Short mmCIF file of C-alpha atoms and ligand atoms in Angstrom, two decimals:
data_model
loop_
_atom_site.label_atom_id
_atom_site.label_comp_id
_atom_site.label_asym_id
_atom_site.label_seq_id
_atom_site.Cartn_x
_atom_site.Cartn_y
_atom_site.Cartn_z
CA UNK A 8 41.77 12.42 -9.83
CA UNK A 9 40.06 10.36 -7.25
CA UNK A 10 36.59 11.31 -6.28
CA UNK A 11 34.05 10.07 -4.32
CA UNK A 12 32.50 7.53 -6.15
CA UNK A 13 35.89 6.38 -7.38
CA UNK A 14 37.26 5.71 -3.71
CA UNK A 15 34.18 3.96 -2.76
CA UNK A 16 33.53 1.70 -5.94
CA UNK A 17 37.59 0.65 -4.52
CA UNK A 18 35.96 0.12 -1.22
CA UNK A 19 33.33 -2.32 -2.40
CA UNK A 20 34.15 -4.15 -5.28
CA UNK A 21 31.70 -6.45 -4.75
CA UNK A 22 28.73 -4.09 -6.03
CA UNK A 23 28.24 -2.57 -9.36
CA UNK A 24 29.11 0.76 -9.45
CA UNK A 25 25.96 2.03 -10.43
CA UNK A 26 24.31 0.34 -6.84
CA UNK A 27 27.44 2.26 -4.70
CA UNK A 28 26.70 5.70 -6.78
CA UNK A 29 22.70 5.32 -6.41
CA UNK A 30 23.40 4.76 -2.92
CA UNK A 31 25.55 7.77 -2.26
CA UNK A 32 23.53 10.08 -3.79
CA UNK A 33 20.63 8.98 -1.68
CA UNK A 34 22.95 8.80 1.73
CA UNK A 35 24.83 12.16 1.17
CA UNK A 36 22.66 13.56 -1.58
CA UNK A 37 23.46 16.26 -4.23
CA UNK A 38 24.69 19.98 -3.21
CA UNK A 39 21.64 22.85 -3.96
CA UNK A 40 21.83 24.55 -6.63
CA UNK A 41 18.93 27.44 -7.71
CA UNK A 42 18.92 25.60 -10.45
CA UNK A 43 16.50 22.29 -8.87
CA UNK A 44 13.98 25.06 -8.24
CA UNK A 45 13.72 26.53 -11.90
CA UNK A 46 13.63 23.21 -12.68
CA UNK A 47 10.73 22.44 -10.01
CA UNK A 48 8.52 24.74 -12.15
CA UNK A 49 8.53 21.95 -14.95
CA UNK A 50 9.26 18.38 -13.28
CA UNK A 51 7.31 16.16 -10.93
CA UNK A 52 7.99 18.70 -7.58
CA UNK A 53 9.04 16.67 -4.37
CA UNK A 54 6.22 16.90 -2.05
CA UNK A 55 8.15 17.95 0.82
CA UNK A 56 9.81 21.79 0.16
CA UNK A 57 13.66 21.94 0.56
CA UNK A 58 14.95 24.23 3.59
CA UNK A 59 17.75 26.94 2.94
CA UNK A 60 19.76 27.31 5.83
CA UNK A 61 17.87 30.59 5.96
CA UNK A 62 14.77 28.78 6.62
CA UNK A 63 13.52 29.53 4.08
CA UNK A 64 11.60 26.81 1.81
CA UNK A 65 12.04 26.26 -2.11
CA UNK A 66 10.50 23.85 -4.06
CA UNK A 67 12.74 21.22 -5.79
CA UNK A 68 12.02 17.82 -8.25
CA UNK A 69 11.64 14.75 -6.74
CA UNK A 70 13.17 12.87 -8.82
CA UNK A 71 16.36 12.47 -10.80
CA UNK A 72 16.83 9.80 -13.91
CA UNK A 73 20.17 9.03 -14.79
CA UNK A 74 21.31 8.43 -18.07
CA UNK A 75 22.04 4.41 -17.28
CA UNK A 76 18.30 4.29 -16.55
CA UNK A 77 18.18 4.18 -12.49
CA UNK A 78 15.33 6.32 -10.59
CA UNK A 79 17.21 8.08 -7.84
CA UNK A 80 14.82 10.78 -5.19
CA UNK A 81 16.96 14.03 -5.24
CA UNK A 82 18.29 14.90 -1.40
CA UNK A 83 19.61 17.68 -1.59
CA UNK A 84 22.57 18.92 0.95
CA UNK A 85 24.37 21.61 1.77
CA UNK A 86 27.93 19.70 1.89
CA UNK A 87 27.43 16.92 -0.26
CA UNK A 88 30.07 16.49 -2.91
CA UNK A 89 28.22 15.77 -5.82
CA UNK A 90 26.97 19.01 -7.26
CA UNK A 91 25.08 20.24 -10.40
CA UNK A 92 25.76 21.49 -14.07
CA UNK A 93 22.92 22.65 -16.98
CA UNK A 94 23.42 20.95 -19.81
CA UNK A 95 21.28 21.25 -22.81
CA UNK A 96 17.99 21.72 -22.41
CA UNK A 97 16.54 19.79 -19.48
CA UNK A 98 19.73 18.12 -19.52
CA UNK A 99 21.48 18.23 -16.59
CA UNK A 100 25.51 16.65 -15.29
CA UNK A 101 26.37 15.59 -12.20
CA UNK A 102 29.81 16.51 -10.98
CA UNK A 103 31.78 14.41 -8.31
CA UNK A 104 34.12 16.58 -6.56
CA UNK A 105 34.09 19.21 -10.20
CA UNK A 106 35.12 16.08 -12.02
CA UNK A 107 31.85 15.34 -14.26
CA UNK A 108 30.38 11.41 -13.46
CA UNK A 109 26.53 11.10 -15.43
CA UNK A 110 24.08 12.95 -17.11
CA UNK A 111 20.33 13.33 -16.17
CA UNK A 112 17.22 14.70 -16.02
CA UNK A 113 14.63 15.18 -13.73
CA UNK A 114 11.83 13.10 -14.05
CA UNK A 115 8.78 15.11 -15.83
CA UNK A 116 5.36 14.86 -14.34
CA UNK A 117 3.27 12.18 -16.06
CA UNK A 118 0.87 12.47 -18.82
CA UNK A 119 -1.74 11.84 -17.30
CA UNK A 120 -1.43 14.35 -14.05
CA UNK A 121 -2.99 17.40 -16.49
CA UNK A 122 -5.67 15.16 -18.22
CA UNK A 123 -9.01 14.67 -17.00
CA UNK A 124 -11.56 11.77 -16.34
CA UNK A 125 -14.58 11.44 -18.13
CA UNK A 126 -16.51 13.73 -16.19
CA UNK A 127 -14.21 16.23 -15.36
CA UNK A 128 -12.59 15.14 -12.56
CA UNK A 129 -8.36 16.14 -12.40
CA UNK A 130 -7.02 12.83 -12.65
CA UNK A 131 -4.05 13.82 -10.01
CA UNK A 132 -6.51 14.02 -7.70
CA UNK A 133 -7.60 10.01 -7.88
CA UNK A 134 -4.99 8.39 -5.63
CA UNK A 135 -2.20 7.39 -8.80
CA UNK A 136 0.85 8.66 -8.32
CA UNK A 137 3.44 6.87 -11.33
CA UNK A 138 7.55 7.12 -10.18
CA UNK A 139 9.49 6.26 -13.47
CA UNK A 140 7.25 2.65 -14.80
CA UNK A 141 5.44 2.29 -11.56
CA UNK A 142 1.96 3.32 -10.69
CA UNK A 143 1.20 3.79 -7.20
CA UNK A 144 -2.80 3.40 -6.80
CA UNK A 145 -3.56 4.34 -3.05
CA UNK A 146 -7.46 4.93 -2.98
CA UNK A 147 -7.71 4.77 1.09
CA UNK A 148 -4.71 6.62 2.64
CA UNK A 149 -6.10 6.66 6.05
CA UNK A 150 -4.66 4.30 7.91
CA UNK A 151 -6.36 2.82 10.68
CA UNK A 152 -3.38 3.26 13.10
CA UNK A 153 -2.86 7.04 13.46
CA UNK A 154 -6.52 6.79 14.69
CA UNK A 155 -6.11 4.66 17.44
CA UNK A 156 -5.08 5.66 20.46
CA UNK A 157 -2.52 3.97 22.63
CA UNK A 158 -2.57 3.51 26.31
CA UNK A 159 0.54 1.16 27.32
CA UNK A 160 2.16 2.86 30.08
CA UNK A 161 5.53 1.35 30.01
CA UNK A 162 6.65 2.93 26.38
CA UNK A 163 9.26 5.64 28.47
CA UNK A 164 12.04 4.73 25.67
CA UNK A 165 9.42 5.37 23.04
CA UNK A 166 8.20 8.84 21.90
CA UNK A 167 5.14 7.60 20.24
CA UNK A 168 2.29 7.54 22.71
CA UNK A 169 -0.06 8.53 21.10
CA UNK A 170 -1.27 5.76 18.48
CA UNK A 171 -0.43 2.44 16.83
CA UNK A 172 0.86 4.54 13.84
CA UNK A 173 4.31 3.00 12.47
CA UNK A 174 7.40 5.17 13.99
CA UNK A 175 8.55 6.21 10.83
CA UNK A 176 5.78 7.49 8.68
CA UNK A 177 3.95 10.53 7.93
CA UNK A 178 1.27 9.69 5.95
CA UNK A 179 -1.64 8.20 7.55
CA UNK A 180 -4.17 10.68 8.78
CA UNK A 181 -7.53 10.85 7.80
CA UNK A 182 -7.55 14.22 5.54
CA UNK A 183 -8.97 15.94 2.77
CA UNK A 184 -7.40 13.15 0.62
CA UNK A 185 -9.09 10.38 2.14
CA UNK A 186 -12.18 12.67 2.91
CA UNK A 187 -12.37 13.22 -1.32
CA UNK A 188 -11.73 9.43 -2.45
CA UNK A 189 -14.80 8.38 -0.45
CA UNK A 190 -13.53 6.49 2.34
CA UNK A 191 -14.63 5.76 5.72
CA UNK A 192 -13.15 4.46 8.90
CA UNK A 193 -13.57 0.87 9.12
CA UNK A 194 -15.47 0.07 6.04
CA UNK A 195 -13.43 -2.18 3.35
CA UNK A 196 -15.75 -0.90 0.37
CA UNK A 197 -14.46 1.79 -2.26
CA UNK A 198 -16.85 4.28 -3.47
CA UNK A 199 -17.98 3.18 -7.18
CA UNK A 200 -16.91 6.49 -8.83
CA UNK A 201 -13.49 5.98 -6.84
CA UNK A 202 -12.89 3.14 -8.39
CA UNK A 203 -14.28 4.45 -11.85
CA UNK A 204 -11.95 7.12 -11.88
CA UNK A 205 -8.37 5.10 -10.51
CA UNK A 206 -9.31 2.89 -13.92
CA UNK A 207 -9.44 5.76 -16.04
CA UNK A 208 -6.42 6.82 -14.42
CA UNK A 209 -4.54 3.48 -14.46
CA UNK A 210 -5.17 2.86 -18.12
CA UNK A 211 -4.02 6.44 -19.04
CA UNK A 212 -0.74 5.76 -17.27
CA UNK A 213 -0.12 2.37 -19.26
CA UNK A 214 -0.73 4.09 -22.25
CA UNK A 215 1.94 6.31 -21.76
CA UNK A 216 4.15 3.44 -20.49
CA UNK A 217 4.06 1.82 -16.97
CA UNK A 218 4.80 -1.64 -16.97
CA UNK A 219 3.92 -2.01 -12.75
CA UNK A 220 1.02 -1.16 -10.35
CA UNK A 221 1.54 -0.99 -7.07
CA UNK A 222 -1.99 -1.25 -5.21
CA UNK A 223 -1.35 0.58 -1.16
CA UNK A 224 -3.71 2.20 1.41
CA UNK A 225 -3.45 2.82 4.75
CA UNK A 226 -3.83 0.05 7.11
CA UNK A 227 -7.15 -1.29 8.52
CA UNK A 228 -7.56 -3.09 12.17
CA UNK A 229 -9.42 -5.99 10.85
CA UNK A 230 -7.53 -8.63 8.63
CA UNK A 231 -10.73 -9.76 6.63
CA UNK A 232 -11.69 -6.03 6.33
CA UNK A 233 -8.70 -5.43 4.32
CA UNK A 234 -8.53 -8.89 2.00
CA UNK A 235 -12.11 -7.18 1.33
CA UNK A 236 -10.58 -4.29 0.23
CA UNK A 237 -7.75 -5.42 -1.86
CA UNK A 238 -9.89 -8.17 -3.60
CA UNK A 239 -12.41 -5.39 -4.68
CA UNK A 240 -9.65 -2.90 -5.74
CA UNK A 241 -7.79 -5.96 -8.00
CA UNK A 242 -11.29 -7.34 -9.56
CA UNK A 243 -12.01 -3.24 -10.16
CA UNK A 244 -8.51 -3.05 -11.76
CA UNK A 245 -7.81 -5.79 -13.52
CA UNK A 246 -9.30 -5.18 -17.50
CA UNK A 247 -7.92 -2.20 -16.93
CA UNK A 248 -4.30 -3.68 -15.67
CA UNK A 249 -3.88 -6.51 -18.00
CA UNK A 250 -0.99 -5.23 -19.24
CA UNK A 251 1.31 -4.50 -16.24
CA UNK A 252 2.24 -6.28 -12.94
CA UNK A 253 -0.69 -5.54 -10.49
CA UNK A 254 1.09 -6.28 -7.00
CA UNK A 255 -0.75 -5.61 -4.14
CA UNK A 256 0.98 -4.05 -1.33
CA UNK A 257 -1.17 -4.44 1.88
CA UNK A 258 -0.62 -5.95 5.07
CA UNK A 259 -0.34 -9.14 5.37
CA UNK A 260 -3.21 -10.60 4.97
CA UNK A 261 -4.97 -13.95 6.01
CA UNK A 262 -3.83 -16.96 3.64
CA UNK A 263 -6.73 -18.32 3.56
CA UNK A 264 -8.11 -15.32 1.31
CA UNK A 265 -4.74 -14.93 -0.48
CA UNK A 266 -6.10 -17.45 -3.38
CA UNK A 267 -9.12 -15.27 -3.77
CA UNK A 268 -6.39 -12.45 -4.46
CA UNK A 269 -4.72 -14.58 -7.03
CA UNK A 270 -7.88 -15.71 -8.99
CA UNK A 271 -9.25 -12.43 -9.58
CA UNK A 272 -6.18 -11.56 -10.91
CA UNK A 273 -3.25 -10.01 -8.58
CA UNK A 274 0.77 -11.06 -9.56
CA UNK A 275 2.05 -10.80 -6.37
CA UNK A 276 1.91 -9.66 -3.19
CA UNK A 277 4.22 -7.39 -1.08
CA UNK A 278 3.61 -7.56 3.22
CA UNK A 279 5.70 -4.61 4.40
CA UNK A 280 7.84 -6.09 7.79
CA UNK A 281 9.67 -2.83 7.89
CA UNK A 282 12.21 -3.92 10.62
CA UNK A 283 13.20 -7.72 11.27
CA UNK A 284 14.05 -7.94 14.97
CA UNK A 285 11.25 -9.20 16.39
CA UNK A 286 11.75 -7.39 19.65
CA UNK A 287 12.29 -3.76 17.76
CA UNK A 288 9.33 -4.65 15.28
CA UNK A 289 6.96 -4.03 18.10
CA UNK A 290 8.24 -0.53 18.81
CA UNK A 291 8.47 0.48 15.60
CA UNK A 292 5.45 -1.34 13.94
CA UNK A 293 3.09 -1.41 17.00
CA UNK A 294 -0.20 -1.52 14.95
CA UNK A 295 0.91 -3.93 12.82
CA UNK A 296 2.32 -5.98 16.41
CA UNK A 297 -0.79 -5.61 18.11
CA UNK A 298 -3.71 -6.57 15.25
CA UNK A 299 -2.14 -8.67 12.86
CA UNK A 300 0.96 -10.44 15.05
CA UNK A 301 4.32 -11.29 13.94
CA UNK A 302 4.21 -14.96 13.18
CA UNK A 303 0.72 -14.14 11.48
CA UNK A 304 2.92 -11.76 9.20
CA UNK A 305 5.68 -14.55 8.91
CA UNK A 306 3.04 -17.27 7.70
CA UNK A 307 1.14 -15.26 5.44
CA UNK A 308 4.11 -14.73 3.63
CA UNK A 309 4.97 -18.53 3.55
CA UNK A 310 2.06 -19.21 2.52
CA UNK A 311 2.15 -16.33 -0.15
CA UNK A 312 4.95 -18.20 -1.57
CA UNK A 313 2.92 -21.69 -2.62
CA UNK A 314 -0.25 -19.07 -3.71
CA UNK A 315 1.33 -16.72 -5.61
CA UNK A 316 5.03 -18.73 -7.12
CA UNK A 317 8.68 -18.21 -5.66
CA UNK A 318 9.12 -14.53 -7.51
CA UNK A 319 5.72 -12.96 -6.60
CA UNK A 320 6.43 -12.38 -3.40
CA UNK A 321 7.92 -9.26 -1.59
CA UNK A 322 8.46 -7.32 1.73
CA UNK A 323 10.14 -4.02 1.96
CA UNK A 324 12.85 -2.59 5.06
CA UNK A 325 12.85 0.78 5.91
CA UNK A 326 16.56 0.41 6.13
CA UNK A 327 17.87 2.42 9.55
CA UNK A 328 14.67 2.09 11.56
CA UNK A 329 15.59 -0.56 13.67
CA UNK A 330 18.41 2.11 15.20
CA UNK A 331 17.01 4.83 16.33
CA UNK A 332 15.30 4.28 19.49
CA UNK A 333 17.22 3.94 23.22
CA UNK A 334 17.11 -0.28 23.63
CA UNK A 335 16.42 -0.99 19.69
CA UNK A 336 19.69 -2.03 17.57
CA UNK A 337 21.71 1.55 18.26
CA UNK A 338 24.93 -0.40 17.58
CA UNK A 339 25.07 -1.04 13.65
CA UNK A 340 27.10 -4.28 14.05
CA UNK A 341 23.93 -5.66 15.51
CA UNK A 342 21.30 -3.71 13.01
CA UNK A 343 23.70 -5.14 10.55
CA UNK A 344 23.80 -8.81 11.08
CA UNK A 345 20.00 -8.68 12.86
CA UNK A 346 18.83 -7.42 9.28
CA UNK A 347 21.58 -10.05 7.07
CA UNK A 348 19.72 -12.78 9.24
CA UNK A 349 16.13 -11.47 7.71
CA UNK A 350 17.41 -11.46 4.23
CA UNK A 351 18.85 -15.26 4.80
CA UNK A 352 15.91 -16.22 6.62
CA UNK A 353 13.53 -14.54 3.92
CA UNK A 354 15.57 -15.27 0.72
CA UNK A 355 15.22 -19.16 1.65
CA UNK A 356 11.61 -19.03 1.99
CA UNK A 357 11.73 -17.60 -1.68
CA UNK A 358 10.66 -14.37 -0.18
CA UNK A 359 12.37 -11.06 -1.85
CA UNK A 360 13.22 -8.58 0.60
CA UNK A 361 13.20 -4.89 -0.75
CA UNK A 362 15.58 -2.51 1.14
CA UNK A 363 14.29 1.23 1.27
CA UNK A 364 16.42 3.57 2.88
CA UNK A 365 14.68 5.36 6.39
CA UNK A 366 14.49 9.15 6.22
CA UNK A 367 13.82 10.90 9.43
CA UNK A 368 11.13 12.88 8.05
CA UNK A 369 9.47 15.90 9.81
CA UNK A 370 6.29 14.80 11.13
CA UNK A 371 6.84 11.53 12.33
CA UNK A 372 8.05 10.01 15.54
CA UNK A 373 11.68 9.55 14.22
CA UNK A 374 11.64 13.10 12.87
CA UNK A 375 15.26 14.34 13.53
CA UNK A 376 16.88 10.81 14.17
CA UNK A 377 20.26 10.41 11.71
CA UNK A 378 19.52 7.96 8.92
CA UNK A 379 22.11 4.66 8.10
CA UNK A 380 25.45 6.24 7.59
CA UNK A 381 26.90 5.44 4.04
CA UNK A 382 29.04 2.82 4.89
CA UNK A 383 26.66 0.63 6.80
CA UNK A 384 24.26 0.81 3.44
CA UNK A 385 26.89 -0.60 1.52
CA UNK A 386 28.19 -3.28 3.78
CA UNK A 387 24.82 -4.06 4.10
CA UNK A 388 24.19 -4.00 0.37
CA UNK A 389 27.42 -6.12 -0.21
CA UNK A 390 26.33 -8.92 2.08
CA UNK A 391 22.60 -8.86 0.70
CA UNK A 392 23.82 -9.18 -2.65
CA UNK A 393 26.34 -12.14 -1.20
CA UNK A 394 23.27 -13.84 -0.08
CA UNK A 395 21.42 -13.67 -3.23
CA UNK A 396 24.34 -15.11 -4.69
CA UNK A 397 24.79 -17.87 -2.29
CA UNK A 398 21.22 -18.87 -2.24
CA UNK A 399 20.53 -18.08 -6.52
CA UNK A 400 17.78 -15.87 -5.50
CA UNK A 401 18.30 -12.69 -8.16
CA UNK A 402 16.41 -10.18 -7.87
CA UNK A 403 13.02 -10.86 -9.94
CA UNK A 404 12.50 -7.75 -11.15
CA UNK A 405 8.53 -8.17 -12.15
CA UNK A 406 6.92 -6.45 -9.14
CA UNK A 407 9.49 -3.19 -9.94
CA UNK A 408 12.98 -2.46 -11.49
CA UNK A 409 15.63 0.12 -12.04
CA UNK A 410 13.54 2.22 -13.85
CA UNK A 411 10.90 2.61 -10.79
CA UNK A 412 12.85 2.12 -7.56
CA UNK A 413 13.86 5.63 -6.48
CA UNK A 414 14.93 4.95 -3.31
CA UNK A 415 15.83 1.10 -3.04
CA UNK A 416 18.94 -0.16 -5.40
CA UNK A 417 17.98 -3.90 -5.83
CA UNK A 418 17.18 -2.97 -9.61
CA UNK A 419 20.59 -1.67 -9.84
CA UNK A 420 22.76 -4.80 -9.59
CA UNK A 421 21.35 -5.92 -13.41
S1 SF4 B 13 0.43 0.67 8.43
FE1 SF4 B 13 2.07 1.71 9.08
S2 SF4 B 13 3.98 2.55 7.29
FE2 SF4 B 13 1.49 2.12 6.79
S3 SF4 B 13 0.18 4.13 6.93
FE3 SF4 B 13 -0.27 3.43 8.42
S4 SF4 B 13 1.24 4.03 9.54
FE4 SF4 B 13 1.75 4.27 8.07
#
């Protein structure tokens, strides 16, 4: 019997079947099943509810843990060829056009989720999240680009005329999360109590088996202040986080500050470019473009390699965001060429790209846009794989791996 996956693996022989499978699950999703609603009662829930065809909203799990060790974000669809069937206990079976192909379970809430800090504060309110074996700490969720208005007049092709936020971004507005963590706009300092709670949450996560710690947060307009902020977080956590890989996922920091960051205990950095094409970058990431500039971003990535070493500098992309707006890379062939050009430029300088899939979330400036097509993604991943082989730059797997990358396939080439 031929199935969707057997056809795709024949069509893309250079890609491992695990990569084809994950790409297909992320791109065309899994057919919604009421079993998902039942599973979400105990599993880690998606923070966005799924909307059924009748308009009602239901809670579904966030992540699937496949039998091969891969983590995949659950995307519910009404038309996917992939369906699920309950096995026993917490185990499920994925079927492709009715044919079973892999067992999986839905990822549970992290153990520390229901625990409290020593002063009784719930640990799940400390800014920590965990996906597989990666903890993601965000002590400063409010992004200053969201609260900085734009006034340019020549933006007729861009929907977002309000602020400098990135066009695909759905988080970053100052809200109860940022207020509860004591974040103050324009201030680099982290309140000592927030640091204390974060350290306790991180240490519980490590006890429970986490292997990577990724620091992130909303952006600041001033690169020096942002460097101060991350220096204080790294310094405050290094002792409790000594057995995990600690990466700083800030904006591109001033090259002169990178050695301080390493001395404080950071193992690596991930300064996310989001889209490669320089012109499109200005439209999709207007804040990064105006307040940091593209030259500064690239220079910081290059300098970071000399400070942190060849396998410790990464940059993430939102694949598909470069194709959304008018006058950007709407033609898939142009977008493919641009992305591969970027990957070659980066890998040649020992900067490792991580390609995340663009999902057009509600509440963003790209809401309602079409995401990248499955075949576009498979062609892109095949091209990147060829480049990694040609340049002998395998994905390092230290900052992240297949057990935590749930919207990306880099870890699944192992
Ligand atoms: S820098 Fe961009 S992606 Fe990051 S939080 Fe701000 S608006 Fe969102």
